[in-house]
Coordinates of N, CA and C in Angstrom, one line a residue:
X1 N 0.8 -1.2 0.0 CA 0.0 0.0 0.0 C 0.9 1.3 0.0
X2 N 2.0 1.2 0.7 CA 2.9 2.3 0.7 C 3.4 2.7 -0.7
X3 N 3.6 1.6 -1.5 CA 4.0 1.9 -2.9 C 3.0 2.7 -3.7
X4 N 1.7 2.4 -3.4 CA 0.6 3.1 -4.1 C 0.6 4.6 -3.7
X5 N 1.1 4.9 -2.6 CA 1.2 6.3 -2.1 C 2.4 7.0 -2.6
X6 N 3.5 6.3 -2.5 CA 4.8 6.9 -2.8 C 5.1 7.0 -4.3
X7 N 4.7 6.0 -5.1 CA 5.0 6.0 -6.5 C 4.3 7.2 -7.2
X8 N 3.1 7.5 -7.1 CA 2.5 8.7 -7.8 C 3.1 10.0 -7.3
X9 N 3.4 10.1 -6.0 CA 4.1 11.2 -5.4 C 5.4 11.5 -6.1
X10 N 6.2 10.4 -6.3 CA 7.5 10.5 -6.9 C 7.4 10.9 -8.4
X11 N 6.4 10.4 -9.1 CA 6.1 10.7 -10.5 C 5.8 12.2 -10.6
X12 N 4.8 12.7 -9.8 CA 4.4 14.0 -9.8 C 5.5 15.0 -9.6
X13 N 6.5 14.6 -8.7 CA 7.6 15.5 -8.4 C 8.7 15.4 -9.4
X14 N 8.5 14.5 -10.4 CA 9.5 14.4 -11.5 C 10.7 13.6 -11.1
X15 N 10.6 12.8 -10.0 CA 11.6 12.0 -9.5 C 11.6 10.6 -10.1
X16 N 11.7 10.5 -11.4 CA 11.5 9.2 -12.1 C 12.5 8.2 -11.8
X17 N 13.8 8.6 -11.5 CA 14.8 7.7 -11.1 C 14.4 6.9 -9.8
X18 N 13.9 7.7 -8.9 CA 13.4 7.1 -7.6 C 12.1 6.3 -7.9
X19 N 11.3 6.8 -8.7 CA 10.0 6.0 -9.0 C 10.4 4.7 -9.6
X20 N 11.3 4.6 -10.5 CA 11.7 3.3 -11.1 C 12.4 2.4 -10.1
X21 N 13.3 3.0 -9.3 CA 14.1 2.2 -8.4 C 13.2 1.6 -7.3
X22 N 12.3 2.4 -6.8 CA 11.4 1.9 -5.7 C 10.4 1.0 -6.3
X23 N 10.0 1.2 -7.6 CA 9.0 0.4 -8.3 C 9.6 -1.1 -8.4
X24 N 10.9 -1.2 -8.5 CA 11.4 -2.5 -8.6 C 11.2 -3.4 -7.4
X25 N 10.9 -2.8 -6.3 CA 10.5 -3.6 -5.1 C 9.2 -4.4 -5.4
X26 N 8.4 -3.9 -6.2 CA 7.1 -4.6 -6.6 C 7.4 -6.0 -7.2
X27 N 8.6 -6.1 -7.8 CA 8.9 -7.4 -8.4 C 9.2 -8.5 -7.3
X28 N 9.5 -8.0 -6.1 CA 9.7 -8.9 -5.0 C 8.3 -9.1 -4.3
X29 N 7.6 -8.0 -4.1 CA 6.3 -8.0 -3.4 C 5.2 -8.8 -4.1
X30 N 5.1 -8.6 -5.4 CA 4.0 -9.3 -6.1 C 4.1 -10.8 -5.9
X31 N 5.2 -11.5 -6.1 CA 5.2 -12.9 -5.9 C 4.9 -13.3 -4.4
X32 N 5.4 -12.4 -3.5 CA 5.1 -12.7 -2.0 C 3.6 -12.5 -1.8
X33 N 2.9 -11.6 -2.4 CA 1.5 -11.4 -2.2 C 0.7 -12.6 -2.8
X34 N 1.2 -13.0 -4.0 CA 0.5 -14.2 -4.6 C 0.7 -15.4 -3.8
X35 N 1.9 -15.7 -3.3 CA 2.2 -16.8 -2.5 C 1.4 -16.8 -1.2
X36 N 1.3 -15.6 -0.6 CA 0.6 -15.4 0.6 C -0.9 -15.7 0.4
X37 N -1.4 -15.2 -0.7 CA -2.8 -15.4 -1.1 C -3.1 -16.9 -1.3
X38 N -2.2 -17.6 -2.0 CA -2.4 -19.1 -2.2 C -2.3 -19.8 -0.9
X39 N -1.4 -19.4 0.0 CA -1.3 -20.0 1.3 C -2.6 -19.8 2.1
X40 N -3.1 -18.6 2.0 CA -4.3 -18.3 2.8 C -5.5 -19.2 2.3
X41 N -5.6 -19.4 1.0 CA -6.7 -20.3 0.4 C -6.4 -21.7 0.9
X42 N -5.2 -22.1 0.9 CA -4.8 -23.5 1.3 C -5.2 -23.7 2.7
X43 N -4.9 -22.8 3.6 CA -5.2 -22.9 5.0 C -6.7 -22.9 5.3
X44 N -7.4 -22.0 4.5 CA -8.9 -22.0 4.6 C -9.5 -23.3 4.2
X45 N -9.0 -23.9 3.1 CA -9.6 -25.1 2.7 C -9.3 -26.3 3.6
X46 N -8.1 -26.3 4.3 CA -7.8 -27.3 5.3 C -8.8 -27.2 6.5
X47 N -9.1 -25.9 6.8 CA -10.0 -25.7 8.0 C -11.4 -25.4 7.6
X48 N -11.8 -25.9 6.4 CA -13.2 -25.7 5.9 C -14.3 -26.1 6.8
X49 N -14.0 -27.1 7.7 CA -15.1 -27.6 8.6 C -15.5 -26.5 9.6
X50 N -14.6 -25.5 9.8 CA -14.9 -24.5 10.8 C -15.7 -23.3 10.2
X51 N -16.0 -23.4 8.9 CA -16.7 -22.4 8.1 C -18.2 -22.9 7.9
X52 N -19.1 -21.9 7.6 CA -20.4 -22.4 7.2 C -20.3 -23.2 5.9
X53 N -21.2 -24.2 5.7 CA -21.1 -25.1 4.6 C -20.9 -24.3 3.2
X54 N -20.1 -24.8 2.4 CA -19.8 -24.3 1.1 C -19.1 -23.0 1.0
X55 N -19.1 -22.2 2.0 CA -18.5 -20.9 2.0 C -17.0 -20.9 1.6
X56 N -16.2 -21.9 2.1 CA -14.8 -21.9 1.7 C -14.6 -22.0 0.2
X57 N -15.5 -22.7 -0.5 CA -15.4 -22.9 -1.9 C -15.7 -21.6 -2.6
X58 N -16.7 -20.8 -2.1 CA -17.0 -19.5 -2.7 C -15.8 -18.6 -2.5
X59 N -15.3 -18.5 -1.2 CA -14.1 -17.6 -0.9 C -12.9 -18.0 -1.7
X60 N -12.7 -19.3 -1.9 CA -11.5 -19.8 -2.7 C -11.6 -19.3 -4.1
X61 N -12.8 -19.4 -4.7 CA -13.1 -18.9 -6.0 C -12.7 -17.4 -6.1
X62 N -13.3 -16.6 -5.2 CA -13.0 -15.2 -5.1 C -11.5 -14.9 -5.1
X63 N -10.8 -15.6 -4.2 CA -9.4 -15.4 -4.0 C -8.6 -15.8 -5.2
X64 N -8.9 -16.9 -5.8 CA -8.1 -17.3 -7.0 C -8.4 -16.4 -8.2
X65 N -9.6 -16.0 -8.4 CA -9.9 -15.0 -9.4 C -9.3 -13.7 -9.2
X66 N -9.3 -13.2 -7.9 CA -8.7 -12.0 -7.5 C -7.2 -12.0 -7.7
X67 N -6.5 -13.1 -7.4 CA -5.1 -13.2 -7.6 C -4.8 -13.2 -9.1
X68 N -5.6 -13.9 -9.9 CA -5.4 -14.0 -11.3 C -5.5 -12.6 -11.9
X69 N -6.5 -11.8 -11.6 CA -6.6 -10.5 -12.2 C -5.6 -9.5 -11.6
X70 N -5.2 -9.7 -10.3 CA -4.1 -8.9 -9.8 C -2.8 -9.1 -10.6
X71 N -2.5 -10.4 -10.9 CA -1.3 -10.7 -11.7 C -1.4 -10.1 -13.1
X72 N -2.6 -10.3 -13.7 CA -2.9 -9.7 -15.0 C -2.6 -8.2 -15.1
X73 N -3.3 -7.5 -14.1 CA -3.1 -6.0 -14.1 C -1.7 -5.6 -13.8
X74 N -1.0 -6.3 -12.9 CA 0.4 -5.9 -12.7 C 1.2 -6.2 -13.9
X75 N 1.0 -7.3 -14.6 CA 1.8 -7.6 -15.8 C 1.5 -6.6 -16.9
X76 N 0.2 -6.2 -17.1 CA -0.1 -5.2 -18.1 C 0.5 -3.8 -17.7
X77 N 0.5 -3.5 -16.4 CA 1.1 -2.3 -16.0 C 2.6 -2.3 -16.3
X78 N 3.3 -3.4 -16.2 CA 4.7 -3.5 -16.5 C 4.9 -3.4 -18.0
X79 N 4.1 -4.1 -18.8 CA 4.2 -4.1 -20.2 C 4.0 -2.7 -20.7
X80 N 3.1 -1.9 -20.1 CA 2.8 -0.5 -20.5 C 3.5 0.5 -19.7
X81 N 4.7 0.2 -19.1 CA 5.3 1.1 -18.2 C 5.8 2.4 -18.9
X82 N 6.0 2.4 -20.2 CA 6.4 3.6 -20.9 C 5.2 4.5 -21.2
X83 N 4.0 3.9 -21.1 CA 2.8 4.7 -21.4 C 2.2 5.1 -20.0
X84 N 2.4 6.3 -19.6 CA 2.0 6.7 -18.2 C 0.5 6.5 -18.0
X85 N -0.3 6.8 -19.0 CA -1.7 6.7 -18.8 C -2.2 5.3 -18.6
X86 N -1.7 4.4 -19.4 CA -2.1 3.0 -19.2 C -1.4 2.4 -18.0
X87 N -0.1 2.6 -17.8 CA 0.6 2.1 -16.6 C -0.1 2.5 -15.3
X88 N -0.5 3.7 -15.1 CA -1.1 4.2 -13.9 C -2.5 3.6 -13.7
X89 N -3.2 3.5 -14.8 CA -4.6 2.9 -14.7 C -4.5 1.4 -14.3
X90 N -3.6 0.7 -15.0 CA -3.5 -0.8 -14.6 C -3.0 -0.9 -13.2
X91 N -2.2 -0.1 -12.7 CA -1.7 -0.1 -11.3 C -2.9 0.1 -10.4
X92 N -3.8 1.1 -10.7 CA -5.0 1.3 -9.9 C -5.8 0.1 -9.9
X93 N -5.9 -0.6 -11.0 CA -6.8 -1.8 -11.1 C -6.2 -2.9 -10.1
X94 N -4.9 -3.0 -9.9 CA -4.3 -4.0 -9.0 C -4.8 -3.8 -7.6
X95 N -5.2 -2.6 -7.2 CA -5.6 -2.4 -5.9 C -7.1 -2.7 -5.6
X96 N -7.9 -2.8 -6.7 CA -9.4 -2.9 -6.5 C -9.8 -4.2 -5.9
X97 N -9.2 -5.3 -6.4 CA -9.6 -6.7 -5.9 C -9.4 -6.8 -4.4
X98 N -8.2 -6.5 -3.9 CA -7.9 -6.6 -2.5 C -8.8 -5.7 -1.6
X99 N -9.4 -4.7 -2.2 CA -10.3 -3.8 -1.4 C -11.6 -4.5 -1.0
X100 N -12.0 -5.5 -1.8 CA -13.3 -6.1 -1.6 C -13.4 -6.8 -0.2
X101 N -12.4 -7.5 0.3 CA -12.6 -8.1 1.7 C -12.7 -7.0 2.7
X102 N -11.9 -5.9 2.5 CA -12.0 -4.8 3.5 C -13.4 -4.1 3.5
X103 N -13.9 -3.9 2.3 CA -15.2 -3.3 2.1 C -16.3 -4.2 2.7
X104 N -16.1 -5.5 2.4 CA -17.1 -6.5 2.9 C -17.2 -6.4 4.5
X105 N -16.1 -6.3 5.1 CA -16.1 -6.2 6.6 C -16.7 -4.9 7.1
X106 N -16.3 -3.8 6.4 CA -16.7 -2.5 6.7 C -18.2 -2.3 6.6
X107 N -18.8 -2.9 5.5 CA -20.2 -2.7 5.3 C -21.1 -3.3 6.3
X108 N -20.6 -4.2 7.1 CA -21.4 -4.8 8.2 C -21.8 -3.7 9.2
X109 N -21.1 -2.6 9.2 CA -21.4 -1.5 10.1 C -22.6 -0.7 9.7
X110 N -23.1 -0.9 8.4 CA -24.2 -0.2 7.9 C -25.5 -0.9 8.2
X111 N -26.5 -0.3 8.8 CA -27.8 -0.9 9.0 C -28.4 -1.5 7.7
X112 N -29.0 -2.6 7.8 CA -29.6 -3.3 6.7 C -28.7 -4.2 5.9
X113 N -27.4 -4.1 6.1 CA -26.5 -5.0 5.5 C -26.1 -6.0 6.6
X114 N -26.9 -7.0 6.7 CA -26.9 -7.9 7.9 C -26.5 -9.4 7.6
X115 N -26.0 -9.6 6.4 CA -25.5 -10.9 6.0 C -24.3 -10.8 5.2
X116 N -23.5 -11.9 5.2 CA -22.3 -12.0 4.5 C -22.5 -11.7 3.0
X117 N -23.5 -12.4 2.5 CA -23.8 -12.3 1.0 C -24.2 -10.9 0.6
X118 N -25.0 -10.2 1.5 CA -25.4 -8.8 1.2 C -24.1 -7.9 1.2
X119 N -23.3 -8.1 2.2 CA -22.1 -7.3 2.3 C -21.1 -7.6 1.1
X120 N -20.9 -8.8 0.8 CA -20.0 -9.2 -0.3 C -20.5 -8.6 -1.6
X121 N -21.8 -8.9 -1.9 CA -22.3 -8.4 -3.2 C -22.3 -6.8 -3.2
X122 N -22.6 -6.2 -2.1 CA -22.5 -4.7 -2.1 C -21.1 -4.2 -2.4
X123 N -20.1 -5.0 -1.8 CA -18.7 -4.6 -2.1 C -18.4 -4.6 -3.5
X124 N -18.9 -5.7 -4.2 CA -18.6 -5.7 -5.7 C -19.3 -4.6 -6.4
X125 N -20.5 -4.3 -6.0 CA -21.3 -3.2 -6.7 C -20.5 -1.9 -6.5
X126 N -20.0 -1.7 -5.3 CA -19.2 -0.4 -5.0 C -17.9 -0.4 -5.9
X127 N -17.2 -1.5 -6.1 CA -16.0 -1.5 -6.9 C -16.5 -1.3 -8.4
X128 N -17.6 -1.9 -8.8 CA -18.0 -1.7 -10.2 C -18.4 -0.2 -10.4
X129 N -19.0 0.4 -9.4 CA -19.4 1.8 -9.5 C -18.2 2.7 -9.6
X130 N -17.1 2.4 -8.8 CA -15.9 3.1 -8.8 C -15.3 3.0 -10.3
X131 N -15.3 1.9 -10.8 CA -14.8 1.7 -12.2 C -15.7 2.5 -13.2
X132 N -17.0 2.5 -13.0 CA -17.8 3.4 -13.9 C -17.5 4.8 -13.8
X133 N -17.3 5.3 -12.5 CA -16.9 6.7 -12.3 C -15.5 7.0 -13.0
X134 N -14.6 6.0 -12.9 CA -13.3 6.2 -13.5 C -13.4 6.3 -15.0
X135 N -14.3 5.5 -15.6 CA -14.5 5.5 -17.0 C -15.2 6.8 -17.4
X136 N -16.1 7.3 -16.6 CA -16.7 8.6 -16.9 C -15.7 9.7 -16.8
X137 N -14.8 9.6 -15.8 CA -13.7 10.6 -15.7 C -12.8 10.6 -17.0
X138 N -12.5 9.4 -17.4 CA -11.7 9.2 -18.7 C -12.4 9.9 -19.8
X139 N -13.7 9.6 -19.9 CA -14.5 10.2 -21.0 C -14.5 11.7 -20.9
X140 N -14.7 12.2 -19.7 CA -14.7 13.7 -19.5 C -13.3 14.3 -20.0
X141 N -12.3 13.6 -19.7 CA -10.9 14.1 -20.1 C -10.6 13.9 -21.6
X142 N -11.5 13.2 -22.3 CA -11.4 13.1 -23.7 C -11.1 11.8 -24.3
X143 N -10.7 10.8 -23.5 CA -10.3 9.5 -24.1 C -10.5 8.4 -23.1
X144 N -11.3 7.4 -23.4 CA -11.5 6.2 -22.6 C -10.5 5.2 -23.0
X145 N -9.7 4.8 -22.0 CA -8.7 3.8 -22.2 C -9.1 2.5 -21.7
X146 N -8.4 1.4 -22.2 CA -8.9 0.1 -22.0 C -8.8 -0.5 -20.5
X147 N -7.9 0.0 -19.7 CA -7.7 -0.7 -18.4 C -9.0 -0.7 -17.5
X148 N -9.7 0.4 -17.5 CA -11.0 0.4 -16.6 C -12.1 -0.5 -17.3
X149 N -12.1 -0.5 -18.6 CA -13.1 -1.4 -19.3 C -12.8 -2.8 -19.0
X150 N -11.6 -3.2 -19.1 CA -11.2 -4.6 -18.8 C -11.5 -4.9 -17.4
X151 N -11.1 -4.0 -16.5 CA -11.4 -4.3 -15.1 C -12.9 -4.4 -14.8
X152 N -13.7 -3.5 -15.4 CA -15.1 -3.6 -15.1 C -15.7 -4.9 -15.6
X153 N -15.3 -5.3 -16.8 CA -15.8 -6.6 -17.3 C -15.3 -7.8 -16.4
X154 N -14.1 -7.8 -15.9 CA -13.6 -8.9 -15.1 C -14.3 -8.9 -13.7
X155 N -14.5 -7.7 -13.1 CA -15.2 -7.6 -11.8 C -16.7 -8.0 -11.9
X156 N -17.3 -7.6 -13.0 CA -18.7 -8.0 -13.2 C -18.8 -9.5 -13.4
X157 N -17.8 -10.1 -14.2 CA -17.8 -11.5 -14.4 C -17.6 -12.3 -13.0
X158 N -16.6 -11.8 -12.3 CA -16.3 -12.4 -11.0 C -17.5 -12.3 -10.1
X159 N -18.1 -11.1 -10.0 CA -19.3 -10.9 -9.2 C -20.4 -11.9 -9.5
X160 N -20.7 -12.1 -10.8 CA -21.7 -13.0 -11.1 C -21.4 -14.4 -10.8
X161 N -20.1 -14.8 -11.1 CA -19.8 -16.2 -11.0 C -19.6 -16.6 -9.5
X162 N -19.1 -15.7 -8.7 CA -18.8 -16.0 -7.3 C -20.0 -16.5 -6.5
X163 N -21.2 -16.1 -6.9 CA -22.4 -16.6 -6.2 C -22.8 -18.0 -6.6
X164 N -22.2 -18.5 -7.6 CA -22.5 -19.9 -8.0 C -21.3 -20.9 -7.9
X165 N -20.1 -20.4 -7.7 CA -18.9 -21.2 -7.6 C -19.0 -22.3 -6.6
X166 N -19.6 -22.0 -5.4 CA -19.7 -23.0 -4.4 C -20.5 -24.2 -4.8
X167 N -21.3 -24.1 -5.8 CA -22.2 -25.2 -6.3 C -21.6 -26.0 -7.4
X168 N -20.4 -25.6 -7.9 CA -19.8 -26.3 -9.0 C -19.0 -27.5 -8.4
X169 N -19.4 -28.7 -8.8 CA -18.8 -29.9 -8.4 C -17.3 -29.9 -8.8
X170 N -17.0 -29.6 -10.0 CA -15.6 -29.6 -10.5 C -14.7 -28.6 -9.6
X171 N -15.3 -27.5 -9.2 CA -14.6 -26.5 -8.4 C -14.3 -27.1 -7.0
X172 N -15.3 -27.7 -6.4 CA -15.1 -28.3 -5.1 C -14.1 -29.4 -5.1
X173 N -14.1 -30.2 -6.2 CA -13.1 -31.3 -6.3 C -11.7 -30.7 -6.4
X174 N -11.6 -29.6 -7.3 CA -10.3 -28.9 -7.4 C -9.8 -28.4 -6.1
X175 N -10.7 -27.7 -5.4 CA -10.3 -27.1 -4.1 C -9.9 -28.2 -3.0
X176 N -10.7 -29.3 -3.0 CA -10.3 -30.4 -2.1 C -9.0 -30.9 -2.5
X177 N -8.7 -31.0 -3.8 CA -7.3 -31.5 -4.2 C -6.3 -30.5 -3.8
X178 N -6.6 -29.2 -3.9 CA -5.6 -28.2 -3.6 C -5.3 -28.2 -2.1
X179 N -6.3 -28.5 -1.3 CA -6.1 -28.5 0.2 C -5.3 -29.7 0.6
X180 N -5.2 -30.8 -0.3 CA -4.4 -31.9 0.1 C -2.9 -31.8 -0.3
X181 N -2.6 -30.7 -0.9 CA -1.2 -30.5 -1.4 C -0.3 -30.3 -0.2

């Protein structure tokens, strides 16, 4: 998270040498984040008996999908690192998936959001709205760029699928196999 704060600051100040040097830390952090995420899913699947029925399968789907799009957006940001507009937008997209668990927990504080599914689905709607606002901002500035369109399509897809993933037999088999590794 500190990189998300420091990197734009360095860029705006014209400190590109520092921006690039500090940005190289992400090449160490991203694999650690992915490994940590996979470890978390593995631990959850091992302890699935302590969760409500089928919920670990749903959460595992969310986590795997989120890790995949995190990797995708980071890779695209690196591919487009010479194009500031694309690079910055792809980096913003890397932060959106990890916001969902935090939003889900925070939304429980709002009256009327009294279940996990309501909170989780509301979190996705909020992320999708943020992406729509970012697209509108792009349009207002004169050019809609692909990162937010891609992100919106992927988050809508994830949002729709995550409600059914726990029912997929092939997914449950895959996650049970993953937990036995």
